XYZ file of C-alpha atoms in Angstrom:
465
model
C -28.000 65.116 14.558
C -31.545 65.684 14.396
C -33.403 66.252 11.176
C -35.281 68.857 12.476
C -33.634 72.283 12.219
C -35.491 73.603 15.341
C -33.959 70.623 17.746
C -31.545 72.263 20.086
C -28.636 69.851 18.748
C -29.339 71.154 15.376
C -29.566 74.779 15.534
C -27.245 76.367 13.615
C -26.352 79.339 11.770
C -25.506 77.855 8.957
C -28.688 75.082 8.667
C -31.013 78.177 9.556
C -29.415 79.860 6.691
C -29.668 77.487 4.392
C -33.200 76.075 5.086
C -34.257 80.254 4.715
C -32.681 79.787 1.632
C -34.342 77.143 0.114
C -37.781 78.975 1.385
C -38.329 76.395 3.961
C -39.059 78.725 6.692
C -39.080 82.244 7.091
C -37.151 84.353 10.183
C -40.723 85.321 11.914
C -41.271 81.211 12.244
C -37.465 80.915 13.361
C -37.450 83.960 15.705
C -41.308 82.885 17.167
C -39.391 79.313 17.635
C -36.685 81.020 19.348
C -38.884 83.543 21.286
C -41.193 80.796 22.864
C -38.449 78.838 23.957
C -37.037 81.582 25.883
C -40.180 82.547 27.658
C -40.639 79.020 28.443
C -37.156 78.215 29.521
C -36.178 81.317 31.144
C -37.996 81.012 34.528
C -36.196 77.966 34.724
C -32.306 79.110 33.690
C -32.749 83.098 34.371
C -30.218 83.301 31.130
C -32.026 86.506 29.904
C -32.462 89.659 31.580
C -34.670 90.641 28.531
C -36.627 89.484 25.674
C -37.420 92.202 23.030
C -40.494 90.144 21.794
C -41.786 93.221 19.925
C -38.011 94.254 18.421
C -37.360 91.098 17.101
C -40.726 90.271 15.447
C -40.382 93.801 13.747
C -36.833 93.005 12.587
C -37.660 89.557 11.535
C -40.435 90.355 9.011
C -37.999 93.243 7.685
C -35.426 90.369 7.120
C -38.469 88.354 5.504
C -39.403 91.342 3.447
C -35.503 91.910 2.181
C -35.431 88.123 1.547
C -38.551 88.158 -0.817
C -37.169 91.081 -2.636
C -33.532 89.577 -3.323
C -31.648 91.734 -0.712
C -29.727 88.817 1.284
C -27.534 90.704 3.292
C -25.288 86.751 4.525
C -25.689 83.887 6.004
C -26.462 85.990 9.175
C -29.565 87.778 7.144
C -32.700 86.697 9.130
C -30.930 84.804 12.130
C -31.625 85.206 15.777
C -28.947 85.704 18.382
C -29.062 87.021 21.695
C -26.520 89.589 23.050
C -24.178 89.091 26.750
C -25.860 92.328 28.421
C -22.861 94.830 28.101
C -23.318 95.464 25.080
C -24.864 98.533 24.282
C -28.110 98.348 22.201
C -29.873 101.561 21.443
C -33.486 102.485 23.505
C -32.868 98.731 24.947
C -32.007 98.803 28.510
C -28.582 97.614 29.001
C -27.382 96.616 33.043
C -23.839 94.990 32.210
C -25.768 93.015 35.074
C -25.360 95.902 37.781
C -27.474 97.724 40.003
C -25.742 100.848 39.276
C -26.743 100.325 35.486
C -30.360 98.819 36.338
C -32.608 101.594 33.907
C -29.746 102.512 31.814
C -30.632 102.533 28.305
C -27.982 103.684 25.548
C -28.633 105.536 22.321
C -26.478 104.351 20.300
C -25.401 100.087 19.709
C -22.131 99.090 20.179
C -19.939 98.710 17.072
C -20.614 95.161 17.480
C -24.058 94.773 17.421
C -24.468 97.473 14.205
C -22.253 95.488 12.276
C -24.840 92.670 13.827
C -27.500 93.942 12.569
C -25.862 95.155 9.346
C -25.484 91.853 8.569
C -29.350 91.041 9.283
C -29.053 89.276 12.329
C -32.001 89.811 14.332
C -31.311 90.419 18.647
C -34.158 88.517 20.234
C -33.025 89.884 23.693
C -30.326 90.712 26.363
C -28.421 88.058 28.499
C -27.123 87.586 32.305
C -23.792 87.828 33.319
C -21.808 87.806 36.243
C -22.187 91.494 37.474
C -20.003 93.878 35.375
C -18.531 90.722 34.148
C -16.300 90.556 36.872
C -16.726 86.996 38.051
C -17.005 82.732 36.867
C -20.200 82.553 38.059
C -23.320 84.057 37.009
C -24.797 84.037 40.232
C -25.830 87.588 40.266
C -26.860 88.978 43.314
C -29.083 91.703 41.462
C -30.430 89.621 38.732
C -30.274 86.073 39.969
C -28.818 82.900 39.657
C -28.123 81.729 35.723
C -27.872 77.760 36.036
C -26.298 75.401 33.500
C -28.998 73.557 31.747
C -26.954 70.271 31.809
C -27.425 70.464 35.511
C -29.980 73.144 37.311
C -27.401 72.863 40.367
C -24.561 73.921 38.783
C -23.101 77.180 37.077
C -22.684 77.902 33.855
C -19.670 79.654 34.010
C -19.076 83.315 33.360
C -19.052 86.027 33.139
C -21.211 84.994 29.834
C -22.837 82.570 31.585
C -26.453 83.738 30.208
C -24.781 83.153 26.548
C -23.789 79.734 27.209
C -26.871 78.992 28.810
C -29.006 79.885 26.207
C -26.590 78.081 23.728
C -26.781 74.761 24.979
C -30.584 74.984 25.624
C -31.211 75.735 21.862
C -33.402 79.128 22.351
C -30.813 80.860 19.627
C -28.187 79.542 17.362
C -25.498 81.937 18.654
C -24.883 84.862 20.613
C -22.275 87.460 21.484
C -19.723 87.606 24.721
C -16.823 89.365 26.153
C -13.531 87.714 27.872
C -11.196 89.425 30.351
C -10.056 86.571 32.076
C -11.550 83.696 30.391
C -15.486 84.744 30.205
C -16.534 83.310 26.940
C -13.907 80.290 27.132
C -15.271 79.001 30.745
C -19.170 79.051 30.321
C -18.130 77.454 26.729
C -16.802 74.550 28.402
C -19.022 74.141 31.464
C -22.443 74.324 28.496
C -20.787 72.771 25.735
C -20.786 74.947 23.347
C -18.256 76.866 21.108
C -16.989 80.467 22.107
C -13.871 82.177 20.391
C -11.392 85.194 22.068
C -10.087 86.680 18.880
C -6.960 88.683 18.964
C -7.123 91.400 20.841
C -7.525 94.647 18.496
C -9.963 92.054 15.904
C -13.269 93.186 17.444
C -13.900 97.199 18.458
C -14.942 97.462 22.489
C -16.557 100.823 21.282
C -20.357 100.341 23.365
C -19.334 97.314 25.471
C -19.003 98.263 28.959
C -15.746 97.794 30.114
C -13.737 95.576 32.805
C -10.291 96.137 31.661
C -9.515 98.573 28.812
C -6.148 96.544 28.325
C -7.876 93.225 28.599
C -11.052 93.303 27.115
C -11.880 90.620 23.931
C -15.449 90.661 22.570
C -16.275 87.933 20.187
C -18.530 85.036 19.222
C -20.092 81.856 20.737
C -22.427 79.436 18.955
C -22.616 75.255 18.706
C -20.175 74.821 16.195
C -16.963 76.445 14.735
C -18.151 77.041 11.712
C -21.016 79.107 12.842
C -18.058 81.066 15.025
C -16.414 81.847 11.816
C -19.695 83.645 10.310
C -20.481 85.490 13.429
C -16.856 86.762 13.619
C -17.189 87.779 10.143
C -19.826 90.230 10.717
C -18.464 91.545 14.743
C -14.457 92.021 13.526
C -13.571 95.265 11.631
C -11.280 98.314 11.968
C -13.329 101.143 14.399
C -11.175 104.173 14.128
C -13.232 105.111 17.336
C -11.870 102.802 19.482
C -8.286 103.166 20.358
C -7.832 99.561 21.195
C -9.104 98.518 17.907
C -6.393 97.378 14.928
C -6.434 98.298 11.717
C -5.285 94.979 10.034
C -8.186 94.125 7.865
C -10.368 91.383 8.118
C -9.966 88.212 6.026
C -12.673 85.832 5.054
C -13.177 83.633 8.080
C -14.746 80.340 6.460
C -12.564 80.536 3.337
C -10.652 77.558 3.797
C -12.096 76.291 6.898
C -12.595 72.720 5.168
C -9.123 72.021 4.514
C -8.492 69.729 7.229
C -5.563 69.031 9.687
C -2.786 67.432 7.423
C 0.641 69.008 8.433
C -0.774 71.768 11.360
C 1.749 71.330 14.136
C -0.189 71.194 17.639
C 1.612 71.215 20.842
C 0.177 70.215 24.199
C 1.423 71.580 27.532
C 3.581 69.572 29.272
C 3.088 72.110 32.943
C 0.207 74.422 33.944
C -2.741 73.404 31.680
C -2.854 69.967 33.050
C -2.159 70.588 36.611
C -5.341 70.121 39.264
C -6.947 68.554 36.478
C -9.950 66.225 36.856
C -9.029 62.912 35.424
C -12.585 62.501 33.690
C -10.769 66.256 31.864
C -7.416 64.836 31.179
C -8.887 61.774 29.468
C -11.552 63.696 27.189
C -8.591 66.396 26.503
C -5.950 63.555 25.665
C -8.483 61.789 23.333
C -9.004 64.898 21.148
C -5.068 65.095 21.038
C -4.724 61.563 19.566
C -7.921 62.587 17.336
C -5.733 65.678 16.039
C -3.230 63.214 14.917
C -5.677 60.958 13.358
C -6.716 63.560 11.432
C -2.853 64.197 10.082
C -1.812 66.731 12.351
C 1.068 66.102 14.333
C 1.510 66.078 18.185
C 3.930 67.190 20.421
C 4.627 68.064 23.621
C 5.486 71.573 24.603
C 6.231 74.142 27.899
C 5.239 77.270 28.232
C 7.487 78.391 31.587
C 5.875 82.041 32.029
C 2.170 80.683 32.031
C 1.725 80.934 35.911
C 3.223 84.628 35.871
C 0.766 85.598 33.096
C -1.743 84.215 35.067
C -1.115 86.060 38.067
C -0.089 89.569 35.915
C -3.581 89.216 34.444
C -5.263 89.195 37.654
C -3.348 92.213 38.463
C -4.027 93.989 35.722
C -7.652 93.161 35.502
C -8.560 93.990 38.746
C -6.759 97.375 38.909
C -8.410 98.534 35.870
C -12.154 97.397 37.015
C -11.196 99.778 39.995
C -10.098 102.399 37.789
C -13.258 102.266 36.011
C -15.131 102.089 39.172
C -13.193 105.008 41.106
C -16.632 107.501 41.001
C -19.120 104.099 42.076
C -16.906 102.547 44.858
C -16.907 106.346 46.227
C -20.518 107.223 46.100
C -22.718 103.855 46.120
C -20.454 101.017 47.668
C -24.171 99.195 48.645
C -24.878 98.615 45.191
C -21.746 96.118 44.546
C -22.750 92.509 44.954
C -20.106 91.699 48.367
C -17.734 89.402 45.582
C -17.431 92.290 42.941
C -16.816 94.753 45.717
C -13.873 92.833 47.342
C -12.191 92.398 44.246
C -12.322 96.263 43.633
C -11.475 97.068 46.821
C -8.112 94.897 46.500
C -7.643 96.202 42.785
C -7.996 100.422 44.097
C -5.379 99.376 46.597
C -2.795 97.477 44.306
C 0.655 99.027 44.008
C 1.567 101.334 40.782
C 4.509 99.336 40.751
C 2.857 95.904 40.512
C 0.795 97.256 37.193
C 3.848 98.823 36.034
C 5.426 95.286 36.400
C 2.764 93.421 34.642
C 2.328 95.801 31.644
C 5.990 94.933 31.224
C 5.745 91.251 31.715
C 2.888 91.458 28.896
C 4.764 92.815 26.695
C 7.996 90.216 26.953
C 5.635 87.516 27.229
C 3.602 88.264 23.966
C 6.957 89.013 22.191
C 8.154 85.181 23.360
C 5.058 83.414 21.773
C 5.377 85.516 18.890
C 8.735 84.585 18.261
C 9.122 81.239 20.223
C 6.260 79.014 20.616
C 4.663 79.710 16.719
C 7.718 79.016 15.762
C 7.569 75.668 16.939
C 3.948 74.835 16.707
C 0.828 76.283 14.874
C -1.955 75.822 17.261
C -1.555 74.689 21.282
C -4.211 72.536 22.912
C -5.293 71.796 26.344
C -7.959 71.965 28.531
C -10.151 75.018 29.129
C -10.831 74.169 32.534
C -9.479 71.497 34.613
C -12.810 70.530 36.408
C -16.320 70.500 34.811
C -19.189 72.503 36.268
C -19.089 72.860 40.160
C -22.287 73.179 41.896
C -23.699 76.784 42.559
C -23.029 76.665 46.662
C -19.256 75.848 45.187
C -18.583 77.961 42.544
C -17.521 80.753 44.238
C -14.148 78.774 45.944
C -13.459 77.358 42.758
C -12.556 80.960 40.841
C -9.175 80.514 40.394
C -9.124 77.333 39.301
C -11.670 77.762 36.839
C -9.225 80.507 35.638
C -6.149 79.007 35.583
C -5.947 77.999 31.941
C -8.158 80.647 30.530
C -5.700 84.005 31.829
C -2.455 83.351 30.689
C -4.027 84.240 27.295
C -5.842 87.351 27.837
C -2.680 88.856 29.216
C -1.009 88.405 25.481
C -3.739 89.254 23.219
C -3.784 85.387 21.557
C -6.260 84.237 19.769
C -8.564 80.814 21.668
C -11.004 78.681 20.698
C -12.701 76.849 22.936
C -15.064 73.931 21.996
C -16.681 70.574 23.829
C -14.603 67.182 23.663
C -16.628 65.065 25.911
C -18.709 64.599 28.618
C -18.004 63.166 32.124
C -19.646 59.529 33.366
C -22.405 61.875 35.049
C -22.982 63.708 32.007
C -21.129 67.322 32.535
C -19.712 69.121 29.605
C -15.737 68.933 29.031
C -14.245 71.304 26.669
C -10.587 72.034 25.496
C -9.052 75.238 23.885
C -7.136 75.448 20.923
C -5.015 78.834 21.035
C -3.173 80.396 17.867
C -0.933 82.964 16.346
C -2.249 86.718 16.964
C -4.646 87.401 13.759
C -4.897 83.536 12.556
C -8.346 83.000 14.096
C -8.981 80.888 10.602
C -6.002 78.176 11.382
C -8.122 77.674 14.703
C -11.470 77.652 13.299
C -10.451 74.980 10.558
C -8.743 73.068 13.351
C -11.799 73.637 14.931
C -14.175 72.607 12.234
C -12.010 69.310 11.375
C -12.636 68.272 14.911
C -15.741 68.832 14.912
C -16.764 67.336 11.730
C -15.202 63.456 13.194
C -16.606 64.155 16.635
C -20.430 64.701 17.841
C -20.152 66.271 21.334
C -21.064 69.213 19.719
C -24.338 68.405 18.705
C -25.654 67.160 22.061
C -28.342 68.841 24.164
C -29.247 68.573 27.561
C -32.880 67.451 27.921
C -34.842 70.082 29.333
């Protein structure tokens, strides 16, 4: 790892922390860093739709100011990040990368983002997505093509593709997405980086626009697990305004996160997760297995029987919910739909009743058989995120469903995933697996996370832009 902080492979929350800490530089010189190498990079990767230049200079020297007086509000207090663009941020425009939504600017921030900024982060600006984050892609018709900065050609994933983008290009330490159907989990693989889904209920939607009320997951990504763990710390708490949010209180994510592997059970799919894999994936993803046991966890192999049904139930659910949401837009201003968005509405207004009825039901029998059955055998399952690495852009769009295929069968349930870089291929593409956990144990998978991390270094490698 590099020795200086502001090297993309060595941006962290945590090193930014510390090095504020010690007096070694202030947030304006960090968020000027960061600032600059988004208007320089950006007309290369289109991963923002905005910089707030002004904003975050004026919250940075108010994070400077509290510093000097001896108000540290966390390890957040001073840091830039940069938000997926559905979250709502108050007088800053916010598009969920739509036409529909293209001068819509909110009031109020999301319950996210104020518990963001409660904790001192400052938002240096707004990122691309697939449009209304229904899509793999980020090739917005509206807003333009986000590429992967390991390869200009070739996505970055979605629908927080922006997010990984401007992770693995070093412009901020971490930012925020959302996951439906694998959103933050994909674009973490194909830009090697680190992205957690917590447990559905962990993080209020309350000023994220939606995709599917029963779907949705908001959470962190950043380079590392450990700066996953402090981000989720400040996003996840009770919001008695959101009706999908839990009220099971929020334990301290890091606590423990250095108490390495010895006795966690890990099981690895024996169907689904490996099928239609590349074999450059299957080695990186069997490597990390055999470094989980080197690390004293033990290894098994495991099936999971319903995971094709709960990927297709997902899809059924997901798409009939976008069209709910939709109803008033696909009525009046069909135009304004990029053609792939639109098609997928059109087939979720015209899904049966009776196939949503089925997969609410399937949901709820599936989540009650991992409860009960799989945890009980294992503590944490691995496999890869995505069987193939990054496709090119004139691709992307056939491979959807396979870039989905491992990513769904989790959203359906509500289960917590980590996802996080385990290799790279010959030609230098990202590979990333997924550790997934008990509903509310996001710490067992950030500790797996972080003892993987600390005896590996894909991590902490940049592409060279």
């Amino acid at each position: 790892m590099s020795s200086d902080p502001l090297e993309p492979g060595s941006l962290t929350i945590a090193r930014c922390a510390d090095l504020m800490a010690r007096g070694a530089l202030s947030c304006v010189e960090l968020t000027e860093r960061c600032l600059e190498r988004a208007e320089r990079l950006n007309p290369v990767l289109n991963a923002f739709l905005l910089i707030d230049r002004e904003g975050a200079l004026a919250a940075a020297r108010r994070a400077d100011e509290e510093r000097r007086a001896g108000r540290v509000r966390g390890p957040l207090h001073g840091v830039p990040l940069a938000l997926k663009d559905l979250f709502d941020t108050a007088g800053v425009r916010t598009t969920a990368g739509s036409k529909h939504f293209a001068e819509r600017t909110p009031t109020e921030d999301a319950h996210t983002v104020a518990r963001l900024r409660d904790a001192g982060a400052v938002i240096i600006g707004k990122l691309n997505l697939h449009e209304w984050a229904l899509g793999v892609t980020t090739a917005n018709p509206h807003w333009g093509v986000c590429r992967n900065p390991w390869d200009l050609d070739r996505i970055p994933g979605g629908s927080s593709g922006g997010t990984g983008a401007a992770l693995a290009a070093g412009i901020v330490p971490a930012g925020t997405g959302s996951d439906t159907g694998g959103s933050i989990r994909i674009p973490s693989a194909l830009c090697g980086v680190t992205g957690l889904k917590p447990t559905y209920g962990r993080c209020s939607l309350r000023g994220v626009v939606p995709l599917s009320w029963t779907l949705d997951h908001v959470g962190p990504m950043a380079r590392t697990a450990e700066d996953c763990a402090l981000l989720l710390q400040a996003m996840a708490g009770y919001d008695p305004l959101d009706p999908h949010s839990e009220d099971v209180g929020t334990p301290d994510f890091a606590a423990g996160i250095g108490d390495g592997l010895r006795g966690l059970r890990v099981g690895v799919p024996s169907n689904h997760f490996f099928e239609n894999c590349d074999p450059e994936v299957v080695s990186a993803v069997e490597a990390a297995a055999r470094e989980f046991e080197r690390l004293g966890a033990t290894v098994t192999d495991i099936a999971i029987p319903d995971a094709p049904a709960a990927l297709a139930h997902n899809g059924i659910i997901l798409i009939s919910d976008a069209a709910a949401y939709h109803r008033e837009r696909l009525e009046r201003d069909r135009d304004a739909f990029g053609p792939d968005v639109l098609g997928l509405l059109d087939i979720g207004a015209k899904t049966p009743a009776t196939a949503y009825a089925l997969a609410l039901d399937f949901r709820r029998a599936y989540r009650r058989w991992l409860e009960r059955e799989l945890f009980a055998q294992v503590d944490v399952v691995l496999h890869p995120t995505t069987p193939i690495p990054a496709p090119p852009i004139a691709e992307a769009a056939a491979a959807r469903n396979l870039l989905i295929q491992n990513t769904a069968p989790w959203n359906i349930a509500g289960a917590p995933v980590l996802a996080l870089p385990c290799g790279f291929t010959a030609s230098g593409l990202p590979i990333g697996m997924s550790l997934v956990g008990r509903f509310w144990d996001e710490a067992t998978l950030l500790r797996a996370g972080y003892a993987y991390q600390q005896a590996t270094d894909w991590h902490l490698r940049a592409p060279a832009l």
